[in-house]
Coordinates of C-alpha atoms in Angstrom, one line a residue:
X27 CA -80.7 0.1 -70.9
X28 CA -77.6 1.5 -73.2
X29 CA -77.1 -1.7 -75.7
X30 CA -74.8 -1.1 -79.1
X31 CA -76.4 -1.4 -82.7
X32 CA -74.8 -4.8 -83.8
X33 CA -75.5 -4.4 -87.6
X34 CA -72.0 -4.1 -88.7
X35 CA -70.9 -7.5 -86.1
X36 CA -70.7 -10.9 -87.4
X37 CA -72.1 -13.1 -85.1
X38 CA -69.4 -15.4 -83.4
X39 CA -69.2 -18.8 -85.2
X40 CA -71.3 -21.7 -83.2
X41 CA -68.2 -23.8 -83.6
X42 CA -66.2 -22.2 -80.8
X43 CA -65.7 -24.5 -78.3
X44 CA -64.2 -22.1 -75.1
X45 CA -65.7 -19.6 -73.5
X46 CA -63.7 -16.9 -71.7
X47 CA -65.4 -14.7 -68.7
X48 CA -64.2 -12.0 -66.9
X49 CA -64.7 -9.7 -63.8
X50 CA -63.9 -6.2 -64.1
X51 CA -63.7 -3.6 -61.1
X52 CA -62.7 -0.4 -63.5
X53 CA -61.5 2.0 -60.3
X54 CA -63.6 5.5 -60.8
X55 CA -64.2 5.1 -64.7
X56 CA -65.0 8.6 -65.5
X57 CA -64.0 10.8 -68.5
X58 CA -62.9 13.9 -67.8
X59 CA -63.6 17.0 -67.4
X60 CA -66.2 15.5 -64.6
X61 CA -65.0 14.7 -60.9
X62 CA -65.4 11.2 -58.8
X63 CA -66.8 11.9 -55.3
X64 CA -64.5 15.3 -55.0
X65 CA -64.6 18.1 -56.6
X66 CA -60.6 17.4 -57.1
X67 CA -60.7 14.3 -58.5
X68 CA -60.7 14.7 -62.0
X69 CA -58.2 13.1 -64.5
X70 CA -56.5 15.2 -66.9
X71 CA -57.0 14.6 -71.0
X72 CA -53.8 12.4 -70.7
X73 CA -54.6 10.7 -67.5
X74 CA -57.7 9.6 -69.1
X75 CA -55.9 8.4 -72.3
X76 CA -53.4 6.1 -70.5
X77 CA -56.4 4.4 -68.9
X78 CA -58.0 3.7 -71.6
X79 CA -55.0 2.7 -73.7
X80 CA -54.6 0.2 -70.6
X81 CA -58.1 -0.9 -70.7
X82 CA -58.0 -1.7 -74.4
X83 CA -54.4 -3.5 -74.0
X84 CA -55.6 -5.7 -71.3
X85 CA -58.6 -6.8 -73.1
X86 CA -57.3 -7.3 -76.3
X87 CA -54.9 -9.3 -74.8
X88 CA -57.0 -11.4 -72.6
X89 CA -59.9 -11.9 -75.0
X90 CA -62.7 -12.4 -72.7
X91 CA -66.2 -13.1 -74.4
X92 CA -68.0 -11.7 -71.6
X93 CA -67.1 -9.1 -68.9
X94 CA -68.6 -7.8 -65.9
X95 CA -67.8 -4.3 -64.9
X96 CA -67.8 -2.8 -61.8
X97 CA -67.5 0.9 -60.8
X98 CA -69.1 2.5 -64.1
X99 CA -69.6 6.3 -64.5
X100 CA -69.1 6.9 -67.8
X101 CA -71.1 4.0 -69.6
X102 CA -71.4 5.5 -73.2
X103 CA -67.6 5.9 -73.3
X104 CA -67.0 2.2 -72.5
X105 CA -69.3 1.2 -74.8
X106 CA -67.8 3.5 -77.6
X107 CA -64.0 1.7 -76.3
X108 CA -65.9 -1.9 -76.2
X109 CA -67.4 -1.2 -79.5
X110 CA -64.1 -0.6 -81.1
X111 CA -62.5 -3.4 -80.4
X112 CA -65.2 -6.1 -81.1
X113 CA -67.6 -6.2 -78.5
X114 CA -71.4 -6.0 -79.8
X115 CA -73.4 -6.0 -77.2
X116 CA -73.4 -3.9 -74.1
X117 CA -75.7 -3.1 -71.3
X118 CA -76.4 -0.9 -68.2
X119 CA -79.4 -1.0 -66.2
X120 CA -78.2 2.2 -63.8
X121 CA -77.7 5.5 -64.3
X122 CA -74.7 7.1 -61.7
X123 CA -76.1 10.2 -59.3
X124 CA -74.2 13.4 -60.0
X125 CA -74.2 16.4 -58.2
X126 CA -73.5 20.2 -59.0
X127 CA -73.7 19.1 -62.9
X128 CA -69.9 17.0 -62.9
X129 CA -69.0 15.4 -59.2
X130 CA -70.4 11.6 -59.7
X131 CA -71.3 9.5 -56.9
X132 CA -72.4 5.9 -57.1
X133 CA -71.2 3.8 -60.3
X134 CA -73.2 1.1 -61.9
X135 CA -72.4 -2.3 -63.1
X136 CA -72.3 -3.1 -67.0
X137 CA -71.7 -6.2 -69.0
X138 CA -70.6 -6.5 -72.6
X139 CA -70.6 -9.7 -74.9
X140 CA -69.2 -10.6 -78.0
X141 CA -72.5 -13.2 -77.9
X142 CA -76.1 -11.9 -78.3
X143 CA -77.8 -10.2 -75.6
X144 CA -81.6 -11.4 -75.9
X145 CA -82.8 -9.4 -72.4
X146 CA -81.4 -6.8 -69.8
X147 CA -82.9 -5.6 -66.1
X148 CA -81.9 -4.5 -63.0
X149 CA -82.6 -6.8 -60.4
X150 CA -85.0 -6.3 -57.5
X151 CA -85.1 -7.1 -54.1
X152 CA -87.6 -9.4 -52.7
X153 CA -89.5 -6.8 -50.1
X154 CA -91.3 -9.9 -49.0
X155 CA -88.1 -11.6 -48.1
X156 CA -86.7 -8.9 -46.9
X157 CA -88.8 -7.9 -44.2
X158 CA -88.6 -11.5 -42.8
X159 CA -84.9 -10.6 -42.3
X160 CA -85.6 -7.3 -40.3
X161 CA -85.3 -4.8 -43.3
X162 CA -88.3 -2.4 -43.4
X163 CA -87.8 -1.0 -46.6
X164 CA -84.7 -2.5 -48.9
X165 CA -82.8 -1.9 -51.8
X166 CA -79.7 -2.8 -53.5
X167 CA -76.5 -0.3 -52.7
X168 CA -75.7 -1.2 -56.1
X169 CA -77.8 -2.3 -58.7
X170 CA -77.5 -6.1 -59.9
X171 CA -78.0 -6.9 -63.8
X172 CA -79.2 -9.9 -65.2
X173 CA -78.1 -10.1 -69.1
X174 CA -79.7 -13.6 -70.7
X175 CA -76.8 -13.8 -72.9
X176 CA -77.0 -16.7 -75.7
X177 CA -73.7 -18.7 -75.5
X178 CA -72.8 -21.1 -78.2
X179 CA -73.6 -24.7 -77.7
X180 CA -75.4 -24.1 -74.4
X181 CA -77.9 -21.3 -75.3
X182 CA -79.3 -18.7 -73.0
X183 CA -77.3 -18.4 -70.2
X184 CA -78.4 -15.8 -67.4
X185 CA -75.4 -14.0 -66.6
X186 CA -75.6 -11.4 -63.6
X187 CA -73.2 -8.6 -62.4
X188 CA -72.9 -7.2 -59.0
X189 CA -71.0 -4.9 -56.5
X190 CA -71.8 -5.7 -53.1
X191 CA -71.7 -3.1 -50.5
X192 CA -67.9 -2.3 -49.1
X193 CA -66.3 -2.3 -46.1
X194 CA -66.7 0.8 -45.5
X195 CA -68.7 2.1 -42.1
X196 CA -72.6 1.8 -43.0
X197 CA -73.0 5.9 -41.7
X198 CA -70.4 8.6 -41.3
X199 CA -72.2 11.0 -38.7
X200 CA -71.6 10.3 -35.0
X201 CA -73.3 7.7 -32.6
X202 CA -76.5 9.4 -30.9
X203 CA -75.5 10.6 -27.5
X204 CA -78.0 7.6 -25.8
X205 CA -74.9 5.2 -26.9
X206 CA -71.7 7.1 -26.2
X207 CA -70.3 10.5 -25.6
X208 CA -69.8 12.8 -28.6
X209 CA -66.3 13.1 -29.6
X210 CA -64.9 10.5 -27.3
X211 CA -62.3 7.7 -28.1
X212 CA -65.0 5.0 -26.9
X213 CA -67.5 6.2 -29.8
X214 CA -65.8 6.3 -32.2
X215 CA -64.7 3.0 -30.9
X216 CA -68.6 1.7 -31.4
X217 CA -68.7 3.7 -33.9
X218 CA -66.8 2.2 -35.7
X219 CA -68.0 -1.1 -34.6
X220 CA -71.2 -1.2 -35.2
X221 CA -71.5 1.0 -38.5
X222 CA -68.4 -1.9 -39.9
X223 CA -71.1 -4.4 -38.6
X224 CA -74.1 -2.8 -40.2
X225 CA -72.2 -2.8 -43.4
X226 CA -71.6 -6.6 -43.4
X227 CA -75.4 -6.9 -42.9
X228 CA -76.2 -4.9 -45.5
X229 CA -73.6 -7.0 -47.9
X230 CA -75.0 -10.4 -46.5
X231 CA -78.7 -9.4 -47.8
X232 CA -77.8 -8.5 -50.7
X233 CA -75.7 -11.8 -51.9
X234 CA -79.1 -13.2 -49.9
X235 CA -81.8 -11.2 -51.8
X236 CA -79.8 -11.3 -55.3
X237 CA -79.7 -15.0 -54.8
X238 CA -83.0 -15.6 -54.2
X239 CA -83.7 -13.6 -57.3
X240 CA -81.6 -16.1 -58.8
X241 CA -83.0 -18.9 -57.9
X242 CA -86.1 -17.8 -58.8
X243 CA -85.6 -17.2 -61.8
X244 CA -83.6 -20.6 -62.3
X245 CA -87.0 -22.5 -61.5
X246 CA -89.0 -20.1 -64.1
X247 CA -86.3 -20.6 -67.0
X248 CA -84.1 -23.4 -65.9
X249 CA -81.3 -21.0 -67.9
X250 CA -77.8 -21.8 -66.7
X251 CA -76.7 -19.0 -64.5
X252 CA -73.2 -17.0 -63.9
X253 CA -72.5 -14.0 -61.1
X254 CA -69.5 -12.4 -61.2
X255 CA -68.8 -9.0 -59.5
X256 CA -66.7 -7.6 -56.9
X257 CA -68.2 -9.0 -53.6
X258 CA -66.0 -6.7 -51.1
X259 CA -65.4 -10.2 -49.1
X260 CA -64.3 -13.5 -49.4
X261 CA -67.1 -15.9 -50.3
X262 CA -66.3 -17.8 -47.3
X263 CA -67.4 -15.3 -44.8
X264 CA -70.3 -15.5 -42.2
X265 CA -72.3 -12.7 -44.6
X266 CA -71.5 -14.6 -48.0
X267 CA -71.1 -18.6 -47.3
X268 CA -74.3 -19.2 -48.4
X269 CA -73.8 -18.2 -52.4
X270 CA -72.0 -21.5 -52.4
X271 CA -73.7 -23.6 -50.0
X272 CA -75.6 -26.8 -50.5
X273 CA -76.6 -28.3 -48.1
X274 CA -80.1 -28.3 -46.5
X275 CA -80.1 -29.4 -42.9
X276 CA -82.4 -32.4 -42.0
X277 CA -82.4 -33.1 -45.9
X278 CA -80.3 -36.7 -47.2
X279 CA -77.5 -36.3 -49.0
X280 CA -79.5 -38.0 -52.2
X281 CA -82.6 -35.2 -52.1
X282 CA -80.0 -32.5 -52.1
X283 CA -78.4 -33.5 -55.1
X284 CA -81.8 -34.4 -57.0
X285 CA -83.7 -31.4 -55.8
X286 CA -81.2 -28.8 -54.6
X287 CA -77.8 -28.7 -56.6
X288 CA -80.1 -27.3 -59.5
X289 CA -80.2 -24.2 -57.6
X290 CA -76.8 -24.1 -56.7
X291 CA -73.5 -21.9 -57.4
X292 CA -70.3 -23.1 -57.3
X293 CA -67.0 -21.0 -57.1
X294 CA -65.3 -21.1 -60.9
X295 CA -61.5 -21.7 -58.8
X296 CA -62.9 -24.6 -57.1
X297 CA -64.4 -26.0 -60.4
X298 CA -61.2 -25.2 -62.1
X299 CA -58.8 -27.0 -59.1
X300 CA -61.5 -30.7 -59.9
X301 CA -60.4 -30.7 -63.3
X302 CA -56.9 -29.5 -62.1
X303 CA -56.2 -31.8 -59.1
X304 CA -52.6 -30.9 -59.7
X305 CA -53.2 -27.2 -58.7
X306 CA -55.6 -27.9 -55.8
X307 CA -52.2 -26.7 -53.4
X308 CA -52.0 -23.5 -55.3
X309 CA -52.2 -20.4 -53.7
X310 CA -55.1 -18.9 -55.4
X311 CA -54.3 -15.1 -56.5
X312 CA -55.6 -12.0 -54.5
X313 CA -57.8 -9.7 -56.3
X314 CA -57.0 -7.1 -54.0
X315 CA -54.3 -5.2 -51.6
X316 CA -55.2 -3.2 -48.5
X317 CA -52.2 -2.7 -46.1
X318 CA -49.8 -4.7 -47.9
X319 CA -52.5 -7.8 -47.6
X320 CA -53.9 -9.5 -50.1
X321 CA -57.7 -11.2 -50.5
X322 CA -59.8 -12.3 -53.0
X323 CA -62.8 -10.1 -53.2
X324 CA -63.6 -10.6 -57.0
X325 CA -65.4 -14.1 -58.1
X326 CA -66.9 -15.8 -60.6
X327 CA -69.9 -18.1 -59.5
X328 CA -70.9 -20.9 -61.8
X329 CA -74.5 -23.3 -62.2
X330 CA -73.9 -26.7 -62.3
X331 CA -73.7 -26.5 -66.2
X332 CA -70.1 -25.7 -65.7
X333 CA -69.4 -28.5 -63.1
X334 CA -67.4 -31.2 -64.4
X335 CA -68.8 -33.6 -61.7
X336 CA -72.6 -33.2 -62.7
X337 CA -73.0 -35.7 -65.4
X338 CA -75.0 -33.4 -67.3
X339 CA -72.6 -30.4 -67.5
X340 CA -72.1 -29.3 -71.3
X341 CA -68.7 -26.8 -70.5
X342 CA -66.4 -27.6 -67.7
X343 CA -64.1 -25.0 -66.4
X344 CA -60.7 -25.5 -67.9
X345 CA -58.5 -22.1 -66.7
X346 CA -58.2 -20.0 -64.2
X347 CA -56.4 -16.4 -64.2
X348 CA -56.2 -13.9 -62.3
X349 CA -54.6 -10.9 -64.5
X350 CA -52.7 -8.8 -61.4
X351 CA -49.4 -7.8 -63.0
X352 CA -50.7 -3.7 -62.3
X353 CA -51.0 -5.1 -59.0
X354 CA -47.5 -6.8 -58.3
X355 CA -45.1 -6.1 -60.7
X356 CA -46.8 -2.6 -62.2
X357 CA -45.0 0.2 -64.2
X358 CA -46.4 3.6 -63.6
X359 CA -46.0 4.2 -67.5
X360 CA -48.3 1.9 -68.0
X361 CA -50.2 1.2 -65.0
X362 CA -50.7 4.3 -63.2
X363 CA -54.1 5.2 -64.3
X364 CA -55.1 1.1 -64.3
X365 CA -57.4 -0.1 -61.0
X366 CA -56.9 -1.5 -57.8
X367 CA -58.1 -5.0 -58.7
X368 CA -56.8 -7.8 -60.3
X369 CA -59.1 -10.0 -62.7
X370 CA -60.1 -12.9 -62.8
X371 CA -61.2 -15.3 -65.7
X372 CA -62.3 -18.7 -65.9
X373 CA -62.1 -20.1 -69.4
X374 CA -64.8 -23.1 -70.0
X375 CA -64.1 -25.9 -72.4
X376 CA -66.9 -27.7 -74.3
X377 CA -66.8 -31.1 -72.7
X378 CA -66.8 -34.0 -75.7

């Protein structure tokens, strides 16, 4: 764990009364002279300058207290940038593999805070639980974080980061022979079926296995919890639904509140549309472009701490952005080295 030496911080006053936090999907944060995933893909001195100049104008501008950050290679220089412009406490729980000395495959997450980090670890899969779904042997394409973060007015708050396994096929080399001809149209047909297929799988145990770490740890703690990441899907798809679900077949409507909305996430839009019944029409923003489509792939999930409608919720969640001009209206001056996501931040308001 990489955290920043806070001596020279004041610690935020216990007055403030909103809460900002963000997802961050970064796009191949790597200083140069090293190379993301080809040997070719290396920025230059000034490439590298513009996206951090970028970085540091978005977030100075948006003022989030606490980020998630997706696709991290080069963690001590975003901790150096974070540390610069008032962010005291930073974490990693990963460490990126590299190859030949400078080609990097396989970012991490991070999260940085302008509140007190008290405890860091990588999450870990439940091998238990996941060999009652059919995996053998399990782990995380990605690893989660947990960060107990202490938030004013609310206290330790368990705030996890995550990157869920893409789209992309689940294995590049061709089908076995036994399922279809080698080189054919019809496999890579079923090739790419089945290996799109094994990917959503793969995504769908780890929102399952993360979760369950989650909730597990809720019932040890009974912290209030956050996950934000980029989940490569929409939260209401057949692999990811059940981050936000509730309900518990055969169980009354009465026992699932009282003994299961504890456990629960709920979606920071959705909380932000109850308090905003005016916006509940709005088109919410897309986090993300392939093929000239939009879809909202980044979220941030909430306990029902946040939820205005639980009686007992201290914050409730007041704004909803989705920063996306580099995405729609972008200037390559100032854009060009940016990321290809937008992202989102839900502001919470103390609730008097």
């Amino acid at each position: 764990m990489k955290q920043l030496d806070t001596e020279h911080f004041p610690l935020v006053p216990i007055a403030q009364s909103e809460i900002k936090i963000a997802s961050f999907n970064l796009l191949n944060y790597l200083a140069p002279p090293n190379a993301y995933y080809d040997f070719e893909n290396i920025y230059s001195y000034e490439q590298w300058h513009k996206k951090q100049h970028w970085l540091t104008s978005i977030l100075e501008a948006l003022q989030p207290d606490i980020i998630g950050f997706q696709e991290v290679f080069s963690a001590d220089e975003l901790q150096s940038l974070l540390r610069d412009i008032g962010y005291p406490y930073f974490a990693v729980v990963d460490e990126p593999i590299v190859e030949g000395d400078f080609i990097y495959r396989s970012p991490v997450v991070a999260i940085a805070s302008k509140f007190p980090i008290t405890e860091v670890i990588a999450v870990e899969a439940d091998n238990d639980a996941a060999q009652l779904m059919g995996w053998a042997e399990f782990s995380f394409s990605r690893k989660p974080l947990r960060a107990t973060v202490d938030i004013p007015h609310i206290g330790a708050t368990d705030c996890y980061v995550t990157h869920l396994k893409s789209k992309r096929s689940l294995f590049d080399d061709p089908l076995p022979e036994t399922i279809a001809k080698s080189g054919s149209a019809l496999a890579s047909f079923l090739g790419q079926r089945l290996g799109n297929w094994g990917s959503s799988m793969l995504r769908g145990t780890e929102a399952a296995l993360l979760q369950l770490a989650m909730v597990k740890r809720r019932e040890q703690t009974s912290n209030p919890m956050v996950l934000c990441g980029d989940y490569n899907d929409v939260i209401s798809s057949s692999c990811l639904e059940e981050l936000t679900a509730s309900r518990v077949y055969g169980m009354s409507e009465s026992d699932t509140e009282r003994l299961i909305n504890f456990y629960c996430l709920y979606d920071g839009w959705q909380l932000y549309t109850q308090v905003n019944p005016q916006d509940e029409e709005a088109i919410r923003p897309a986090t993300h472009y392939f093929n000239g489509k939009g879809s909202v792939l980044d979220y941030i999930l909430l306990s029902q701490e946040f939820n205005a409608s639980y009686l007992g919720s201290l914050f409730e969640v007041s704004h909803y952005h989705t920063e996306d001009k580099h995405l729609v209206n972008s200037s390559f001056d100032i854009d060009g080295y940016s990321t290809d996501h937008a992202i989102p931040i839900v502001t919470l308001s103390l609730r008097s």
